Amino acid sequence: MRKQFIITTMLVMGLLTLHAGGYQVRLQSNRSTGMGLTGTAVQMGATSMFYNPGALAMMQSKTDFALGASGIISRISFQKSESDLIAETDNSMSTPFYFYGAGKLNDKWSVGLAVYTPYGSSSKWKDDWAGKLLIQNIALQAIFFQPTVAYKISDKLGIGAGLVYATGKVELQKGLNYGPESYVTLEGSTSNIGFNAGVYYNASEKLSLGLNYRSEVMMEIKGGDAGFNVPAAVEANIPSKNKFDAALPMPANLDVGVSYQATEKLLLSAEINYVMWSSYKELEFKFEEKGELLNSKNQRDYKDTFIPRIGAEYVYSELFTFRIGGYYDPSPTNEKYFTPETVSLNNLAFTLGLSITPTENLSIDLSYLQINGLQATKTYEPDQFGGTYKTAAYIPGIGVSYRF
Amino acid sequence: MKLRILFVLVAAASLWACQPEINEFEPTKGSADFSVYMSAGNSLTAGYAGGALYRSGQENSYTAILAKQFEAVGRQGAFKIPYINTEDGIGIQGATLRTKLVMGYSTDCQGNTSLAPVPANPNASQQELAILLGTSVAADGPFHNIGVAGAKITHLLAPGYASLNPFYARFASDPANAVINEIGQIQPTFFTLWIGNNDVLTFALAGGAADEITAVETFAASLEAIIMTFKASATAGAIANIPNITDIPYFTTVPYNPIVLQDQTLVDQLNAGYAQYNAAMEQFGLPHRISFTMGANPMVIQDPTIPTPPGYEMLRFRQISEAELVLLSIPQDSLKCGFWGSMKPVPGQFVLTMDEKSEIEAAIIAYNQIIESAAQNNDLALVDMNSVLKQGSTTGIKMDGVLFTADFVTGNAFSTDGVHLTPQGNALAANTFIDAINKKYNARVPKVNVADYEAVRLP
């Protein structure tokens, strides 16, 4: 009971959006975050609605709530190729969050609602930095609402699925080559639907397996606001107010995980996430007015990635549970089309976690994630803009979970 | 409570969070010695742009950019430029002085207002400009940039050239000097030289109607003499070749067929008017015929080389061919309202005929061969500006998000005069120099970000 409570708490922690390759964020639980962001084959109570709705079927308490957030402090450094020019981002902290509430209807059925932020990206370069004609600042945000239902087929096997209603918005600004005060801003929001389905299997007392699929959600912006700040002489060709359409995929994920209760106190967890980034082929902008001049197709040609993760959880006492983990998240970007709008390098990350359980019902989950983007020299060939990038993200998080 | 803990955690993480460090580029001088850099050349080297010499143009010349980049590889001291004390600038057009050309609105003879290059200060008096241009800054010298607007290769070697060119007179250390005599006062260890454009350009700018192309032998001997002067102190340098100037916007912007007819009566009138001409040409056994149709028509131009029999010299005109070039200097109002090109043949000074164009192109090929072998013989970096313009005028050149083409105003490289470079174009030129220098001397001079420089400023 106590263990499950801790596990649930951990699950809650996992809800915090995690900063992963591309613009995916997997910080949907501080417990999961502490364990290398694993969770597919772990019973995490209400939190399982994100990581594996199949595991929700196994929830032990009657009702389970979890709430949490993380603060992503992200740093990007850049050195232009064949040059001593250095640039750094001045990113404000982004705060992915999660909320889960789930309850058991009866012995077989569980239902719940999950709200989480699985995609996001925010980079703020200086307005006059070397790559200003590619991007000055960008912020992507998505919030997913997921009503979920799970069914316990047997004591060993659970399945679950949720319908995802996703809302998203994007804001970006890039410079135009009409002098230092020229730039374009694009702002749009949209919504779409998707799903999340999973299977959870207790192969033995100690061994659990999990399989989860989260569908792609295509964020199609229609009639977003475009503002062009250009010299008056150019306004005949480039109207200062315009509307644009664009689409950005939030890629599908297939997660396969295993967890092993090595001792009464030690839980080990490992999994592979297969992220189907290859659907991000291009970023196309279509404008309502002067489209013949302004429309652009920008190749991205992302490739699918495999992310291996490991994590461990140790119940030290009734009060304290410790976690540790790590993962390797390779960049989905294409060699030829690496843009500073989404600086996504090969990431090596480690995680730490701590849960404090003052009463049986309540758990406070702390997590810390550090992501090191491995230095690499990249070019965006269509603009002949390249250089060396290196990133780091420091992400503390906190969550609470309450169950009864 | 929970929020407070989050704040504490974030504060702690902020302290811990450090900016990743990158140090991938170590500037190195290679086998060159950049400690004293000097540049010679013509208006491009001087930083002339928009048809005038002005302060910020001088500050953004490719050579001023290079001087700054060379600091990372050991250049010492100030890089002295003979600055002119005006931002409006001074240019010479024919016999008059004018301020630089900026993009503004002008109204043509038909009452249509459009965006066009206009003088920055149309009210500047000739006297005022003459005083500014005539003010000597020699006392601030000796100068490291001795580019002189209008100079041909032979001019750099001509004693007393100051008396012919006020752009040299204004900084000449001694009026009796040749430009190259300034070199010894600086004793450069490294030099750049980009000269020879005017040896064809002056002829071309006059539409082939005045001046002449410098003879190839003279060019070779002059180049050698200038390089030798530099090599008295310099152990390394870079020399740029000459772009095919007939690809610059000055020659490519005005179409060959700007005579647009929308009235059949006028078409008929014109054809009737040229019937006699066509009959005469047929009688002389010459191929030239003039005819007009509805829509765009090639302009009629003067061509004194047409071999009409004695007594028929007044028939030495014809319609221009598609491959021939019209100069940016052609008065647009005369085309639109003065019947130039339709009823009146356009004077030869506004046109480059096939023969003139071939003559120019042949001279550039010959000059560039001389420059290439001079670079080889003297162990200098060869800067292939010709290829840069060729690429710009065909596919365009992308660099740092900027697209350079050889288009007028919109191509980012060329300033409002259609000949000289914008700051952004100068940055492209500087990077081209740096590439050649780095390769030749195994150096790592940092390149500039061309997006940091301005293209043509629009109102």
Short mmCIF file of C-alpha atoms in Angstrom, two decimals, chain B residues 260-417:
data_model
loop_
_atom_site.label_atom_id
_atom_site.label_comp_id
_atom_site.label_asym_id
_atom_site.label_seq_id
_atom_site.Cartn_x
_atom_site.Cartn_y
_atom_site.Cartn_z
CA VAL B 260 5.63 49.88 -75.02
CA LEU B 261 2.99 50.73 -77.63
CA GLN B 262 -0.70 50.33 -76.91
CA ASP B 263 -2.11 52.31 -79.79
CA GLN B 264 -2.24 50.79 -83.29
CA THR B 265 -2.35 54.25 -84.90
CA LEU B 266 1.00 55.09 -83.31
CA VAL B 267 2.44 51.74 -84.42
CA ASP B 268 1.34 52.45 -87.98
CA GLN B 269 2.71 55.98 -87.86
CA LEU B 270 6.10 54.76 -86.67
CA ASN B 271 6.28 52.02 -89.29
CA ALA B 272 5.32 54.49 -91.98
CA GLY B 273 7.98 56.86 -90.67
CA TYR B 274 10.70 54.22 -90.94
CA ALA B 275 9.60 52.92 -94.36
CA GLN B 276 12.11 55.15 -96.10
CA TYR B 277 14.90 54.03 -93.75
CA ASN B 278 14.09 50.38 -94.41
CA ALA B 279 14.07 50.97 -98.16
CA ALA B 280 17.41 52.75 -97.98
CA MET B 281 19.00 49.96 -95.94
CA GLU B 282 17.77 47.43 -98.44
CA GLN B 283 19.26 49.46 -101.23
CA PHE B 284 22.62 49.66 -99.39
CA GLY B 285 22.55 45.90 -98.86
CA LEU B 286 22.60 46.38 -95.07
CA PRO B 287 20.63 44.04 -92.78
CA HIS B 288 19.10 46.68 -90.52
CA ARG B 289 15.31 47.09 -90.52
CA ILE B 290 13.13 48.97 -88.08
CA SER B 291 9.61 47.88 -87.27
CA PHE B 292 7.20 48.35 -84.41
CA THR B 293 4.34 46.21 -83.17
CA MET B 294 1.84 46.47 -80.36
CA GLY B 295 3.46 45.77 -76.98
CA ALA B 296 7.14 46.00 -76.05
CA ASN B 297 9.56 47.09 -78.78
CA PRO B 298 13.35 47.30 -78.88
CA MET B 299 14.53 50.88 -78.78
CA VAL B 300 16.10 52.61 -81.75
CA ILE B 301 19.71 53.54 -81.03
CA GLN B 302 22.47 55.49 -82.72
CA ASP B 303 25.24 53.30 -84.10
CA PRO B 304 28.00 55.25 -85.86
CA THR B 305 29.61 51.96 -86.99
CA ILE B 306 26.86 51.23 -89.52
CA PRO B 307 28.63 51.47 -92.89
CA THR B 308 26.14 53.62 -94.75
CA PRO B 309 27.56 55.23 -97.89
CA PRO B 310 28.98 58.75 -97.67
CA GLY B 311 26.24 61.32 -97.45
CA TYR B 312 23.93 58.95 -95.53
CA GLU B 313 25.63 59.20 -92.12
CA MET B 314 22.36 60.44 -90.66
CA LEU B 315 20.95 56.93 -91.16
CA ARG B 316 23.44 55.40 -88.77
CA PHE B 317 20.87 54.12 -86.33
CA ARG B 318 19.05 50.82 -85.85
CA GLN B 319 16.94 48.87 -83.39
CA ILE B 320 18.88 47.42 -80.46
CA SER B 321 19.28 43.65 -80.20
CA GLU B 322 18.27 41.66 -77.16
CA ALA B 323 21.88 40.90 -76.23
CA GLU B 324 22.88 44.56 -76.15
CA LEU B 325 22.79 46.59 -72.99
CA VAL B 326 21.11 49.82 -71.97
CA LEU B 327 22.77 51.88 -69.25
CA LEU B 328 21.05 52.86 -66.02
CA SER B 329 21.97 56.47 -66.80
CA ILE B 330 19.49 56.73 -69.69
CA PRO B 331 17.08 59.60 -68.93
CA GLN B 332 13.80 57.85 -68.22
CA ASP B 333 11.76 60.96 -68.98
CA SER B 334 13.24 61.11 -72.49
CA LEU B 335 12.19 57.50 -73.03
CA LYS B 336 8.71 58.04 -71.64
CA CYS B 337 7.87 61.47 -72.97
CA GLY B 338 10.63 62.55 -75.34
CA PHE B 339 10.09 59.81 -77.95
CA TRP B 340 13.59 58.47 -77.37
CA GLY B 341 13.93 55.00 -78.80
CA SER B 342 10.90 55.38 -81.04
CA MET B 343 11.04 58.61 -83.02
CA LYS B 344 14.48 59.66 -81.79
CA PRO B 345 17.44 57.28 -81.75
CA VAL B 346 18.97 56.92 -78.30
CA PRO B 347 22.50 58.42 -78.19
CA GLY B 348 25.28 55.83 -78.16
CA GLN B 349 26.52 56.88 -74.71
CA PHE B 350 23.52 55.13 -73.14
CA VAL B 351 24.04 51.82 -74.88
CA LEU B 352 26.66 49.10 -75.03
CA THR B 353 26.53 47.48 -78.45
CA MET B 354 27.58 43.90 -79.09
CA ASP B 355 30.98 45.07 -80.34
CA GLU B 356 31.59 47.23 -77.30
CA LYS B 357 30.42 44.49 -74.98
CA SER B 358 32.72 41.94 -76.61
CA GLU B 359 35.62 44.37 -76.42
CA ILE B 360 35.00 44.87 -72.68
CA GLU B 361 34.59 41.19 -71.99
CA ALA B 362 37.75 40.31 -73.91
CA ALA B 363 39.71 42.92 -71.96
CA ILE B 364 38.44 41.55 -68.64
CA ILE B 365 39.47 38.03 -69.59
CA ALA B 366 42.93 39.27 -70.52
CA TYR B 367 43.27 41.36 -67.34
CA ASN B 368 42.16 38.47 -65.18
CA GLN B 369 44.77 36.19 -66.73
CA ILE B 370 47.38 38.79 -65.91
CA ILE B 371 46.07 39.12 -62.35
CA GLU B 372 46.07 35.38 -61.89
CA SER B 373 49.63 34.92 -63.02
CA ALA B 374 50.73 37.95 -60.99
CA ALA B 375 49.20 36.32 -57.92
CA GLN B 376 51.01 33.09 -58.69
CA ASN B 377 54.34 34.67 -59.47
CA ASN B 378 54.27 36.84 -56.38
CA ASP B 379 52.84 34.20 -54.06
CA LEU B 380 49.70 36.22 -53.32
CA ALA B 381 46.17 35.10 -52.54
CA LEU B 382 43.92 35.39 -55.60
CA VAL B 383 40.44 36.64 -54.78
CA ASP B 384 38.03 35.48 -57.45
CA MET B 385 35.49 38.29 -57.43
CA ASN B 386 34.65 37.43 -61.03
CA SER B 387 33.21 34.07 -59.97
CA VAL B 388 31.30 35.74 -57.15
CA LEU B 389 29.54 38.13 -59.55
CA LYS B 390 28.95 35.32 -62.01
CA GLN B 391 27.29 33.23 -59.33
CA GLY B 392 25.35 36.24 -58.08
CA SER B 393 24.03 37.06 -61.54
CA THR B 394 23.00 33.48 -62.29
CA THR B 395 21.97 31.39 -59.28
CA GLY B 396 22.39 34.04 -56.61
CA ILE B 397 24.48 33.59 -53.48
CA LYS B 398 23.00 32.71 -50.10
CA MET B 399 25.04 33.65 -47.07
CA ASP B 400 23.87 33.94 -43.46
CA GLY B 401 20.25 34.08 -44.63
CA VAL B 402 20.87 36.87 -47.13
CA LEU B 403 20.27 36.24 -50.82
CA PHE B 404 22.68 38.18 -53.01
CA THR B 405 21.90 38.67 -56.66
CA ALA B 406 23.07 41.13 -59.27
CA ASP B 407 19.65 42.79 -59.34
CA PHE B 408 19.36 46.51 -58.85
CA VAL B 409 18.41 47.53 -55.29
CA THR B 410 16.64 44.25 -54.49
CA GLY B 411 19.77 42.13 -54.98
CA ASN B 412 21.31 43.36 -51.69
CA ALA B 413 24.84 43.52 -53.13
CA PHE B 414 24.75 46.67 -55.25
CA SER B 415 24.04 50.17 -54.01
CA THR B 416 21.77 52.79 -55.56
CA ASP B 417 24.28 53.61 -58.31
#
